[in-house]
Structure formats: structure tokens, C-alpha cells
PDB file of C-alpha atoms (C1' of nucleotides) in Angstrom:
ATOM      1  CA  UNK A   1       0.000   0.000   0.000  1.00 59.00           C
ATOM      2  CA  UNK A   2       2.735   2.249  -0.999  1.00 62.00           C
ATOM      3  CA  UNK A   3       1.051   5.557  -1.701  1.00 84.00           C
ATOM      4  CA  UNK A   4       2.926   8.562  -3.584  1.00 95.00           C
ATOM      5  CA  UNK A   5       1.239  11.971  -4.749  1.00 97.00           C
ATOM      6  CA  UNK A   6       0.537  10.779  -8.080  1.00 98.00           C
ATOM      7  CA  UNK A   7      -1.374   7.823  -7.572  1.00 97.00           C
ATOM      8  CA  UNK A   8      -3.112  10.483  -4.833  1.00 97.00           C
ATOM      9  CA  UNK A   9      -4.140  13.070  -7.755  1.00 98.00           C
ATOM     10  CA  UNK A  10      -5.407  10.497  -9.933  1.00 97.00           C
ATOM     11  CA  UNK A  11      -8.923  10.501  -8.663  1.00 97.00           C
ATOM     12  CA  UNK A  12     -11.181  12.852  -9.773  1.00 97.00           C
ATOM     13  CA  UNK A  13     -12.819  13.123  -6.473  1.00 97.00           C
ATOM     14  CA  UNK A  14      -9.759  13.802  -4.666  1.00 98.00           C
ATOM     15  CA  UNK A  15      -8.739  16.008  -6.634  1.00 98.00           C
ATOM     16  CA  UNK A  16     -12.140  18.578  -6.402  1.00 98.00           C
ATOM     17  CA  UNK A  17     -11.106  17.180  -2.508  1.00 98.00           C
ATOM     18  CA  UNK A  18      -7.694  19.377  -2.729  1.00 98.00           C
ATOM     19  CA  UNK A  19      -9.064  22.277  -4.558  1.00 98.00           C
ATOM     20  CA  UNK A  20     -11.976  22.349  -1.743  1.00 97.00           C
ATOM     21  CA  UNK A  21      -9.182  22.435   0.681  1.00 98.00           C
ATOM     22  CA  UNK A  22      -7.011  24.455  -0.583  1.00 97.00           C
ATOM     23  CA  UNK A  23      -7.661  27.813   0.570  1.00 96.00           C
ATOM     24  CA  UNK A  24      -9.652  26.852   3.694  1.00 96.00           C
ATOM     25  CA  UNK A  25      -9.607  24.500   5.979  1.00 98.00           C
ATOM     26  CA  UNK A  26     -12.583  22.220   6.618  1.00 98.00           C
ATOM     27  CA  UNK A  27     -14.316  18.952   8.552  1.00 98.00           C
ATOM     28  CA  UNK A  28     -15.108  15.664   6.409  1.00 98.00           C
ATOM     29  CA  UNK A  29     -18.755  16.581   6.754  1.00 97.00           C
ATOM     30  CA  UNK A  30     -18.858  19.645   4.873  1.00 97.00           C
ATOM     31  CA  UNK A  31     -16.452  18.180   2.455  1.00 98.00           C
ATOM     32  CA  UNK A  32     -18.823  15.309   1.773  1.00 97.00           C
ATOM     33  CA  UNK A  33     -21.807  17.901   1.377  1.00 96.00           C
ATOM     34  CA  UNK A  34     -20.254  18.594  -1.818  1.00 96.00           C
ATOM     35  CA  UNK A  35     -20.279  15.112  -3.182  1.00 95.00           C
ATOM     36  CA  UNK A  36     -22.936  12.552  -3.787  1.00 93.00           C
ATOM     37  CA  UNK A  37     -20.880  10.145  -2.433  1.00 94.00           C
ATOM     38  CA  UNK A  38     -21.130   8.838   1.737  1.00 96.00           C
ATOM     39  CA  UNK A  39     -18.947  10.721   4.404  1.00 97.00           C
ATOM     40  CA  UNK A  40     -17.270   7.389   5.149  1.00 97.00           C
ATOM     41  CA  UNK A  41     -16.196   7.541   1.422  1.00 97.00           C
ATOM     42  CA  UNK A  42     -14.996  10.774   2.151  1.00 98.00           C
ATOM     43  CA  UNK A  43     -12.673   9.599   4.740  1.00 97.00           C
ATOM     44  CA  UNK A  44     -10.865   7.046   3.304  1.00 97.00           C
ATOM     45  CA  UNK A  45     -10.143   9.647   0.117  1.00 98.00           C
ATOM     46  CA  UNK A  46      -8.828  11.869   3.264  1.00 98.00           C
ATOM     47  CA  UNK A  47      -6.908   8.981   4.687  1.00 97.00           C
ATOM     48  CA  UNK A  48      -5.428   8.489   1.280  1.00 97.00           C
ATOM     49  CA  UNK A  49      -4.580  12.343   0.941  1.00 98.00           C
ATOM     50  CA  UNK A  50      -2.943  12.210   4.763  1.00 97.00           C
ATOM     51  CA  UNK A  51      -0.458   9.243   3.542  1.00 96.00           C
ATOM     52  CA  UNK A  52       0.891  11.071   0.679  1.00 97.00           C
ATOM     53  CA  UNK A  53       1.660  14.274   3.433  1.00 96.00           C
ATOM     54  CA  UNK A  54      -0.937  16.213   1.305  1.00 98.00           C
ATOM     55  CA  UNK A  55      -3.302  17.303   4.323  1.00 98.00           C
ATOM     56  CA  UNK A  56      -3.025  19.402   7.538  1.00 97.00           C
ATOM     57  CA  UNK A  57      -5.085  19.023   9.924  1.00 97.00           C
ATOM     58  CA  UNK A  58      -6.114  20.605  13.527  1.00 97.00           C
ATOM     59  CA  UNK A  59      -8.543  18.825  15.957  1.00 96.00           C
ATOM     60  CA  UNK A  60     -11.075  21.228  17.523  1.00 96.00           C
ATOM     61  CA  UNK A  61     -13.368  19.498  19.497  1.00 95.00           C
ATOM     62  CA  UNK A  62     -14.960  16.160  18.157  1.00 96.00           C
ATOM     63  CA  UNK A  63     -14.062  18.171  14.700  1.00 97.00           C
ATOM     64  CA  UNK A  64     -10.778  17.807  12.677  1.00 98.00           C
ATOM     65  CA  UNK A  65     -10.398  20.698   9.818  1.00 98.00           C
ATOM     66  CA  UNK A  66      -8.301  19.331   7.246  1.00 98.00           C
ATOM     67  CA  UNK A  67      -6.267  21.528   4.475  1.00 98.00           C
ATOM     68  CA  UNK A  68      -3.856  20.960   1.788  1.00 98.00           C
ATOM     69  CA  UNK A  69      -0.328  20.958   2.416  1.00 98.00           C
ATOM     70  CA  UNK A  70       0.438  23.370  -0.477  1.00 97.00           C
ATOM     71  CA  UNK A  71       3.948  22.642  -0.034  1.00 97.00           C
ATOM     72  CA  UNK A  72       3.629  19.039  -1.228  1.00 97.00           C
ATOM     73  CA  UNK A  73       2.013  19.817  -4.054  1.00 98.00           C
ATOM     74  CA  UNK A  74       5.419  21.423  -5.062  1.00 98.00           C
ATOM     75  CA  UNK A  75       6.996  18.141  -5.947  1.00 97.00           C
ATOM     76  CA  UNK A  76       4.418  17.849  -8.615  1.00 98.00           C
ATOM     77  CA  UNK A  77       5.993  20.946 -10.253  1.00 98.00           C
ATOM     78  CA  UNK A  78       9.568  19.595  -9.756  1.00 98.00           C
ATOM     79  CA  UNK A  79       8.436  16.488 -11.723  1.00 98.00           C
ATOM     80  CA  UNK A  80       6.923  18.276 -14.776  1.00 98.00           C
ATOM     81  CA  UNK A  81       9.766  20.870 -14.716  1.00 98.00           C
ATOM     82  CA  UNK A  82      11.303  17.457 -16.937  1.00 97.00           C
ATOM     83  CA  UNK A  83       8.897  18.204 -19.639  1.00 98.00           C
ATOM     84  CA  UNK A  84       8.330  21.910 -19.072  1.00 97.00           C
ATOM     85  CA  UNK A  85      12.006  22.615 -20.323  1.00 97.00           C
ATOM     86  CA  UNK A  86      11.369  20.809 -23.278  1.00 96.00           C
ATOM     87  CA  UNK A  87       7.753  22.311 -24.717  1.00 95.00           C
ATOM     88  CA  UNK A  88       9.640  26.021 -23.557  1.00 93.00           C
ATOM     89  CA  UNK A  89      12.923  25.248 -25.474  1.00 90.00           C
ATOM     90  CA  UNK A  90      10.731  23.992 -28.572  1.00 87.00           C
ATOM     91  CA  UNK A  91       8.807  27.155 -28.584  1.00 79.00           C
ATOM     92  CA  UNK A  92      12.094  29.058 -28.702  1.00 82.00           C
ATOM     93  CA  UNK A  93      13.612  26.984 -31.341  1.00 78.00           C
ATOM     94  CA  UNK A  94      10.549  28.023 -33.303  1.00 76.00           C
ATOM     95  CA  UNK A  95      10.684  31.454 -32.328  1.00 75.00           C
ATOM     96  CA  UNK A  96      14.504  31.098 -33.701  1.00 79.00           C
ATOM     97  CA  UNK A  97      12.823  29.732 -36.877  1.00 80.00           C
ATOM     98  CA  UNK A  98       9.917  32.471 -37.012  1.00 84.00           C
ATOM     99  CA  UNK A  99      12.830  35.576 -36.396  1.00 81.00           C
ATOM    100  CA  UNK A 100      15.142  34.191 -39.115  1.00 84.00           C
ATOM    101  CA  UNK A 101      12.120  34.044 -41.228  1.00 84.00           C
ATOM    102  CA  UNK A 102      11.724  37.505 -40.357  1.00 76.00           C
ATOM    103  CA  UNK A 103      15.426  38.229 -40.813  1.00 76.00           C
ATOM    104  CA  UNK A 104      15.499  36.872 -44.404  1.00 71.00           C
ATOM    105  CA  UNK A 105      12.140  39.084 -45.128  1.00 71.00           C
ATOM    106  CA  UNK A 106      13.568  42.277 -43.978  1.00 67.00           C
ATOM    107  CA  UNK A 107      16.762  41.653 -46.202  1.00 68.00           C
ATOM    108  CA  UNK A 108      14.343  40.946 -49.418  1.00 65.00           C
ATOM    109  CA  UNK A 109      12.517  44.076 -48.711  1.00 61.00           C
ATOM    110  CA  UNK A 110      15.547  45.971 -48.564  1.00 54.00           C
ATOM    111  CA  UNK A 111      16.435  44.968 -51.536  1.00 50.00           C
ATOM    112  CA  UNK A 112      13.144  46.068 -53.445  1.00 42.00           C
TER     113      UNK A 112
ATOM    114  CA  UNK B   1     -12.802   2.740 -19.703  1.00 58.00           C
ATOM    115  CA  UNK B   2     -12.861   6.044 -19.754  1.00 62.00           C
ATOM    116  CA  UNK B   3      -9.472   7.518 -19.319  1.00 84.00           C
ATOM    117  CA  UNK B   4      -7.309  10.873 -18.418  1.00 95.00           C
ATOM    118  CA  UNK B   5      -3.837  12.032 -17.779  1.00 97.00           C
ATOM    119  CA  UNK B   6      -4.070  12.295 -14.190  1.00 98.00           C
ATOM    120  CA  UNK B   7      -4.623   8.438 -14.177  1.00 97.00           C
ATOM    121  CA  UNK B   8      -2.309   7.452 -16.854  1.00 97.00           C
ATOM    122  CA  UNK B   9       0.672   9.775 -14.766  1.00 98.00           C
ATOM    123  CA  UNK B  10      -0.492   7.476 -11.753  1.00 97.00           C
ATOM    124  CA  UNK B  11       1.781   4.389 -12.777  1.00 97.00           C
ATOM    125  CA  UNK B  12       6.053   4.545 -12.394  1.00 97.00           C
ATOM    126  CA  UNK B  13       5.959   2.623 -15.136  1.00 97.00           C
ATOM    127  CA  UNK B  14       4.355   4.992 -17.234  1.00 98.00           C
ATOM    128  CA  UNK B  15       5.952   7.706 -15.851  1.00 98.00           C
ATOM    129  CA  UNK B  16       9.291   6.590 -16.893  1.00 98.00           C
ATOM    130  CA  UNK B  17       8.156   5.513 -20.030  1.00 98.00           C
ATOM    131  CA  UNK B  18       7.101   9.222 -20.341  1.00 98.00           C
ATOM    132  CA  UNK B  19      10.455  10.631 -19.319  1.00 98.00           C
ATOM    133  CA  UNK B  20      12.124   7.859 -21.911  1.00 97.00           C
ATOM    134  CA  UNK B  21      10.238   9.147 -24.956  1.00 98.00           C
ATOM    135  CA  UNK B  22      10.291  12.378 -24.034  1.00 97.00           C
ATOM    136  CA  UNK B  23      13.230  14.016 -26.568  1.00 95.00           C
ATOM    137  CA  UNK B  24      13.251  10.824 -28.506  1.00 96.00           C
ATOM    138  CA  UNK B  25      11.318   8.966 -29.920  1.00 98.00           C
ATOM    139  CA  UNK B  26      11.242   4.952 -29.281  1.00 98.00           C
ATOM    140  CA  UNK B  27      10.223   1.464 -30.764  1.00 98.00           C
ATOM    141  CA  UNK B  28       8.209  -0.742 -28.107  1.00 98.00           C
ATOM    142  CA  UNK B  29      10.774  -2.783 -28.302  1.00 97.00           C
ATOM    143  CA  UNK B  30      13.507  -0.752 -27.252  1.00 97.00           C
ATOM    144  CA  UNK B  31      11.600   0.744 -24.630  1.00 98.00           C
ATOM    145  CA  UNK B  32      10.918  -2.699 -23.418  1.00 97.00           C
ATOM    146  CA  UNK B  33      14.466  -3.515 -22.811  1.00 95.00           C
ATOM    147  CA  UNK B  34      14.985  -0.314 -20.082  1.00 95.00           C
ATOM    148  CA  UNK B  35      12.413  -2.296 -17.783  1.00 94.00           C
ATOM    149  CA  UNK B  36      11.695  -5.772 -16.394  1.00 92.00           C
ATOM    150  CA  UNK B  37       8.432  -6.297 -17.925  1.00 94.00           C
ATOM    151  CA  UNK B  38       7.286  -7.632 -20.819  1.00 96.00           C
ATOM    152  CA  UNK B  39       6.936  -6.401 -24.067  1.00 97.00           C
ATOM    153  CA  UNK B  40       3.193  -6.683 -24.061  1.00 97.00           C
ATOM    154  CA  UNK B  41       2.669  -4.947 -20.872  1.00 97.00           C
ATOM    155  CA  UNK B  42       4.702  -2.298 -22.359  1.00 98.00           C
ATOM    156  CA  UNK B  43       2.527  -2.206 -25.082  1.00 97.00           C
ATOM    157  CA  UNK B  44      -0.544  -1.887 -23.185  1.00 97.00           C
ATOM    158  CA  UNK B  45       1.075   0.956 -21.290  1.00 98.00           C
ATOM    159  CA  UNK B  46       2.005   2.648 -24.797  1.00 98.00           C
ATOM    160  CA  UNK B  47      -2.020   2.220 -25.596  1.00 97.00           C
ATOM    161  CA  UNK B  48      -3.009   4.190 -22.364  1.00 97.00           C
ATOM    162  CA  UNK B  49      -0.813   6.696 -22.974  1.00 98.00           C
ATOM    163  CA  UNK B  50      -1.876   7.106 -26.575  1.00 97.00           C
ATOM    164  CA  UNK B  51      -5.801   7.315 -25.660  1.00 96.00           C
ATOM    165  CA  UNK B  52      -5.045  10.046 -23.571  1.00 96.00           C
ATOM    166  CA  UNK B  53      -3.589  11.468 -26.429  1.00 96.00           C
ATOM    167  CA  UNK B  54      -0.105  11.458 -24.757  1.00 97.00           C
ATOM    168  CA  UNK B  55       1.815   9.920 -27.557  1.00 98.00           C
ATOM    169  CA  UNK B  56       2.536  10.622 -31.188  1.00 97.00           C
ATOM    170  CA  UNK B  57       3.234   7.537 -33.203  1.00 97.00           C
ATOM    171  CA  UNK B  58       5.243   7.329 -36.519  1.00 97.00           C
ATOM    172  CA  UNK B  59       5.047   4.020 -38.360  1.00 96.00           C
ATOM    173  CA  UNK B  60       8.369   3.374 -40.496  1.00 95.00           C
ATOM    174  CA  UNK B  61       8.390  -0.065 -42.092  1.00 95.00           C
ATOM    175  CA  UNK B  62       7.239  -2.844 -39.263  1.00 95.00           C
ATOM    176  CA  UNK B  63       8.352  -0.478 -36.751  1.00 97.00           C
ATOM    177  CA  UNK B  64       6.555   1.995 -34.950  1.00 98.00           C
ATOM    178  CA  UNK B  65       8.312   5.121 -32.544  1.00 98.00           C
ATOM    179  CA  UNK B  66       6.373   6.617 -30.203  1.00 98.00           C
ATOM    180  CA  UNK B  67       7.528   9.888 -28.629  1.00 98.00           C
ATOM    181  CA  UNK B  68       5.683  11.856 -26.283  1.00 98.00           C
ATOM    182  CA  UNK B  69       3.010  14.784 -26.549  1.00 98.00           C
ATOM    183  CA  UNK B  70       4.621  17.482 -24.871  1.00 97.00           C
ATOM    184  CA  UNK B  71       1.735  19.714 -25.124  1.00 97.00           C
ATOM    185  CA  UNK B  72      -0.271  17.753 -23.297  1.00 97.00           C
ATOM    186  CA  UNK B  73       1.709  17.666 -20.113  1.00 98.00           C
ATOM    187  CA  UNK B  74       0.765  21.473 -20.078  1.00 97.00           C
ATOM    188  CA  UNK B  75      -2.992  20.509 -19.303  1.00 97.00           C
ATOM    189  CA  UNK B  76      -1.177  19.399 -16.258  1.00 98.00           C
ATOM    190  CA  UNK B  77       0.623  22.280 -15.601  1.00 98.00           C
ATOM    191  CA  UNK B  78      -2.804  23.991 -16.077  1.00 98.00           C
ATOM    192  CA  UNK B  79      -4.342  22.154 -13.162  1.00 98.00           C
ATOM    193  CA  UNK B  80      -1.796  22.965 -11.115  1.00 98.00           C
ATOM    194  CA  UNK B  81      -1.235  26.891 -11.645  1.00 98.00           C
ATOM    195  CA  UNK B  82      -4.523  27.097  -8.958  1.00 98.00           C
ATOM    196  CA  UNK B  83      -2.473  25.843  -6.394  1.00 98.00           C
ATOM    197  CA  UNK B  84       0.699  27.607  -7.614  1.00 97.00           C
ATOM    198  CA  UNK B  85      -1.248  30.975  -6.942  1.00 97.00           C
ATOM    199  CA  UNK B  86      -1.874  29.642  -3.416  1.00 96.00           C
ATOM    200  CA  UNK B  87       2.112  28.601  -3.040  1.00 95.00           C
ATOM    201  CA  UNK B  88       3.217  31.825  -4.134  1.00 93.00           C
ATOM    202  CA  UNK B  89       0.905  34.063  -2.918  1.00 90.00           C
ATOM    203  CA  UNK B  90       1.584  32.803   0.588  1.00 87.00           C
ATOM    204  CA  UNK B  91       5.436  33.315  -0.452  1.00 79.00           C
ATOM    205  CA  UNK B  92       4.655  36.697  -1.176  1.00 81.00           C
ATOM    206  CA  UNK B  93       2.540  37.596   2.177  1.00 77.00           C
ATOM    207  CA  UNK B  94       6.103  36.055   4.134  1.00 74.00           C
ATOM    208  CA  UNK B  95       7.262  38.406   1.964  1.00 74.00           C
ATOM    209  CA  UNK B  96       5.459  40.967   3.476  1.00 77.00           C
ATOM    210  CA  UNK B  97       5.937  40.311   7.035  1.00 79.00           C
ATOM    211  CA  UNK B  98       9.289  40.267   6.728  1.00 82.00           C
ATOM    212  CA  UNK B  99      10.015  43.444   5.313  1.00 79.00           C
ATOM    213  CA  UNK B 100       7.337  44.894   7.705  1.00 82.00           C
ATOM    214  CA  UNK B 101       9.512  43.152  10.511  1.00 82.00           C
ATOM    215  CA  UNK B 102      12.619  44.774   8.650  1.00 74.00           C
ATOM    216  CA  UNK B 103      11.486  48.170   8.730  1.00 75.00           C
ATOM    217  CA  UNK B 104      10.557  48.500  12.445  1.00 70.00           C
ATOM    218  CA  UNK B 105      13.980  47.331  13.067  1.00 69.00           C
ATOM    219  CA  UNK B 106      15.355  49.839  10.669  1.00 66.00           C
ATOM    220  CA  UNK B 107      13.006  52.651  12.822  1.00 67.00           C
ATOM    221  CA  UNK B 108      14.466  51.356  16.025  1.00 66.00           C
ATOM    222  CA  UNK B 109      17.447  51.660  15.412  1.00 61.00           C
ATOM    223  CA  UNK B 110      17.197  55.230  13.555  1.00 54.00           C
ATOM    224  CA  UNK B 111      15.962  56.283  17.525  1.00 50.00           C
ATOM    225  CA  UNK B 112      19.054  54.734  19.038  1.00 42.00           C
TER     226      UNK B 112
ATOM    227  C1'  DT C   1       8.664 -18.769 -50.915  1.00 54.53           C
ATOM    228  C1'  DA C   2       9.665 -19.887 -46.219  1.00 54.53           C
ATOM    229  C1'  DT C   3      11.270 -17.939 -41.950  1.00 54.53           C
ATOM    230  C1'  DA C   4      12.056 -14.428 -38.611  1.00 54.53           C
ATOM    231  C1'  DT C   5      10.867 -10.032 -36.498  1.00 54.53           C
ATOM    232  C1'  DT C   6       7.844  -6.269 -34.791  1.00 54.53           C
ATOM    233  C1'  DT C   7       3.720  -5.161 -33.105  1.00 54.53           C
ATOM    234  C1'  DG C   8      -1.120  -5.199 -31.508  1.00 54.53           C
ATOM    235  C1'  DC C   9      -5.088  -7.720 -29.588  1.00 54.53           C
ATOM    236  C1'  DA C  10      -7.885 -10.948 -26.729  1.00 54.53           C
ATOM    237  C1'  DA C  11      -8.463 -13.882 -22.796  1.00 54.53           C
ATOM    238  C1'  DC C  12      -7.218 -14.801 -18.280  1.00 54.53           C
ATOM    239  C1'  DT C  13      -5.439 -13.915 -13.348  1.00 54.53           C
ATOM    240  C1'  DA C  14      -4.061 -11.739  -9.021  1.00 54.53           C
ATOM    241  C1'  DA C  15      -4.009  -7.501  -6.743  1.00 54.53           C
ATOM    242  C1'  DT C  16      -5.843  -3.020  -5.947  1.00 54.53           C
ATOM    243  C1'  DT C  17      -9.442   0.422  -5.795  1.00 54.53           C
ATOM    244  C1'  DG C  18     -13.526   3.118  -4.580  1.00 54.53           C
ATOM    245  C1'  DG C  19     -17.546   2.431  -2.459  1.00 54.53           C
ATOM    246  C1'  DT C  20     -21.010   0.689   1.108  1.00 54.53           C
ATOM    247  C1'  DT C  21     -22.513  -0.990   5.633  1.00 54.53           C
ATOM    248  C1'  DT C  22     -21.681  -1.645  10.332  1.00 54.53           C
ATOM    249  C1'  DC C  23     -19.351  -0.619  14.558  1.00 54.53           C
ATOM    250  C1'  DT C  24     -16.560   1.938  18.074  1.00 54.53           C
ATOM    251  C1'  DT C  25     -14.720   6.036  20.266  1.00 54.53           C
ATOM    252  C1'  DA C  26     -14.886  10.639  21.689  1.00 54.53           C
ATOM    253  C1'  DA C  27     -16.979  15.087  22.340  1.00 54.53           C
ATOM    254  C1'  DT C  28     -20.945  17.854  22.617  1.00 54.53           C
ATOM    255  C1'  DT C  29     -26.028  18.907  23.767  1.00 54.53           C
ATOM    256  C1'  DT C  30     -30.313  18.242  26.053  1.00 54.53           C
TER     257       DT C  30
ATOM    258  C1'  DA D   1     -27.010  10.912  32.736  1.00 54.53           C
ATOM    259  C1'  DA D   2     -28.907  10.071  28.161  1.00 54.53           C
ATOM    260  C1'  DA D   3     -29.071  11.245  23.441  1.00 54.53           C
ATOM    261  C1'  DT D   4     -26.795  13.231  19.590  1.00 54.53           C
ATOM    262  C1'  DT D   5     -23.036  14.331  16.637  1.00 54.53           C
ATOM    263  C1'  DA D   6     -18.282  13.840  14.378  1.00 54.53           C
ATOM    264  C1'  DA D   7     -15.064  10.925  12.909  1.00 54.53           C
ATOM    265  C1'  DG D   8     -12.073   6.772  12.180  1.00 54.53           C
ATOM    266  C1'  DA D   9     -11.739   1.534  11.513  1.00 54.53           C
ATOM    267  C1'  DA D  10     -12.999  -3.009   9.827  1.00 54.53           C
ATOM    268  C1'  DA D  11     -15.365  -6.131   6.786  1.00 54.53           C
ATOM    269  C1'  DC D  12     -17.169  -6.777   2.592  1.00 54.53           C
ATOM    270  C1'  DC D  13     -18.270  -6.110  -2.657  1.00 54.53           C
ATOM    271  C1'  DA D  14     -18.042  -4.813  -7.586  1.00 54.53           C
ATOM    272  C1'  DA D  15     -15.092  -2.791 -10.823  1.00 54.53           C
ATOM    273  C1'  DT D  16     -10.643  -1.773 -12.460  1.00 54.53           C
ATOM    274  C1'  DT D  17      -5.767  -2.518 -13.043  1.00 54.53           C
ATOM    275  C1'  DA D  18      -1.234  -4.315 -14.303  1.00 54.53           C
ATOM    276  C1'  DG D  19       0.532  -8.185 -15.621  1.00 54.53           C
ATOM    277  C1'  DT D  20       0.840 -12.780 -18.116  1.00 54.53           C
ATOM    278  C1'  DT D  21       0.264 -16.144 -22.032  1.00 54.53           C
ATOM    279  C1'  DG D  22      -1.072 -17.142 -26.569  1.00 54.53           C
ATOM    280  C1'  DC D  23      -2.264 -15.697 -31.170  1.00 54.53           C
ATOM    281  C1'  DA D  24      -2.789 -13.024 -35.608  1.00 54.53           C
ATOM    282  C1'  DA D  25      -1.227  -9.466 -38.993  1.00 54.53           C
ATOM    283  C1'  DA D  26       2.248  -7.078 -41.340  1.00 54.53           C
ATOM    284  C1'  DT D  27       6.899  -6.336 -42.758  1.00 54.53           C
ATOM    285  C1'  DA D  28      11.629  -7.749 -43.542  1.00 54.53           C
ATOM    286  C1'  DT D  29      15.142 -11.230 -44.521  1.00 54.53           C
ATOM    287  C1'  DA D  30      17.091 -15.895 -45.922  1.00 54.53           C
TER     288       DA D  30
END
DNA sequence: TATATTTGCAACTAATTGGTTTCTTAATTT
DNA sequence: AAATTAAGAAACCAATTAGTTGCAAATATA
């Protein structure tokens, strides 16, 4: 039951989860009032979140707010960093293309 | 069946597979022989990526090299930026405090 | 033409997943 | 003190998943 963030986001409901979350902290029952789904399902999306270090959360009576550990969601961004220096350098190589283009233009029209 | 990135970034496998094909593109077969599975379970990989529109393919005789969609990975970047706002605005409010902190001490010691 | 290679597809299996129901514990309210 | 409320835990179930084995189609090579 190894759990890692990925595997964590993959679930749609989880995932409207964190962005519930996010900004404000809040019990399991007024998450669940958002879904169609029980409270007990719910939890076990919670527990899930807790494992992967995604969640905060402060006991205040019989209630426990829960909120996203923003930080975590940092290693996300590390990973696609990978792939986000590869669709950036493309788009300069073809803005490299696109100012030669440009370049060569300029020269024919200073020729006219 | 129905499918998404956020579930087809779930699996190591895949990911890897991702980060193999990323700047080049591969047969099935050679990407086979960087893991300890099968060929077929590679393939079946290869097909989840691809119906999540992850993959371009490029037949050349009985061969076939699949390289990623770059592009794509932005939809994931996309997702994110919400919680990027939240990571950097609260960067930004330390920010704040900070140089408020800085100042006072700057005002102390201007009455010294 | 016969054989080998590359790949995809279908059927099957074991493990995992998301969900429900039921139960217990702990904290509040009446 | 009794009833109610909030939440986690365990047992169970249907669906999905990642993997395997076996097979068929297409291309290349002998």
C-alpha cells in the first residue's frame, strides 16, 4: 500500500477534494456535502490524501479541519519541470525559426 | 474505460516511459528492454498513454516510434497553476511580514 | 517462398481500488 | 445521565488494473 502523490491526484474526487481544501480548511462533513458520495467515502479519500503528506489538519473538538499541504504539491511541479524545459525550449527553437524568417524578409525588402 | 492524464501519470511505469520518450522517440521494443516487464505490458502501457492522447506515433516499415506529446503535459501544468497561486501568494505575504519586521527594526534603530 | 521479427489484440489472473454498511470512540447537547 | 453528533476503523463487494500467455497481422530477410 505504498502511496505517492501521483497515484493520490489520480482521482477525480480527490482532486475537487484538494481544490476544496485548498484555501480553507474544513471537517469531512462539509467536504462530503459537496459530493454525492457517503462521508465514510470521504474519509478514506482523506486517509489516502494524509499518507501522501498532502493534508493538515487541527482537531477542535470532536471536529478535525483538514487543508492541503500546499507545499507538497510542489513536488508535482519539480516532476513536470522534466517536460516543461522541453515544450519552452521547442517554442524558442521556433521562435529562432519564425525571427530568421523575419530576418530573411527584412533583407528581401531591402532589396526592393 | 474512460481515461485521463491524471490516471495514466499514476503508474512509475508509465511515468518513466514518459520521461524515456520524451526528446526521442522509441520502438516498443527498445523501450521494453529499459524495464523488467514484458513487451506486451509495455505495449498496453504505450495504448493508455496514446488514448489520452499522450503519444505521437510514426510508423516506419514494421516499426513503430512513439515519442511523447509534450503539449499535453501542459494541461497538467494547467491544473496545477490554482495551487501555484496559493504557493506563491503565501510566499509573497512572508514576503510581506518580513520586510514589515525589517522596517521597524530599521526605525528602532534610527531612535538609538 | 519460407522464416524471422515487430507489433497489436484478446483472454485470463491476481491484486488493488472506490464504495457501502456496520461498529466503536470521543466530544458535545439536552 | 442520556441522546446526539463527528469521525475513524474493519469487513465486505463490484469494478478496475497491471501483468501474463497465446495468437494473428504485417513487414523484412534468408
Amino acid at each position: 500500500m505504498r502511496r505517492d502523490i501521483f497515484q493520490a491526484i489520480a482521482d477525480p474526487t480527490r482532486r475537487a477534494i484538494m481544490g476544496l481544501i485548498a484555501v480553507q480548511a474544513m471537517t469531512p462533513n462539509a467536504i462530503a456535502e459537496h459530493f454525492n458520495t457517503s462521508r465514510q467515502a470521504i474519509s478514506k479519500h482523506l486517509r489516502i490524501l494524509s499518507e501522501c503528506e498532502l493534508l493538515q489538519q487541527e482537531q477542535k473538538g470532536r471536529e478535525i479541519y483538514y487543508q492541503l499541504e500546499i507545499n507538497k504539491m510542489k513536488e508535482i511541479d519539480q516532476w513536470l519541470a522534466q517536460f516543461k524545459a522541453i515544450w519552452e525550449n521547442r517554442f524558442n527553437e521556433l521562435d529562432n525559426i519564425l525571427a530568421t524568417l523575419k530576418n530573411k524578409t527584412d533583407e528581401n525588402e531591402s532589396t526592393i
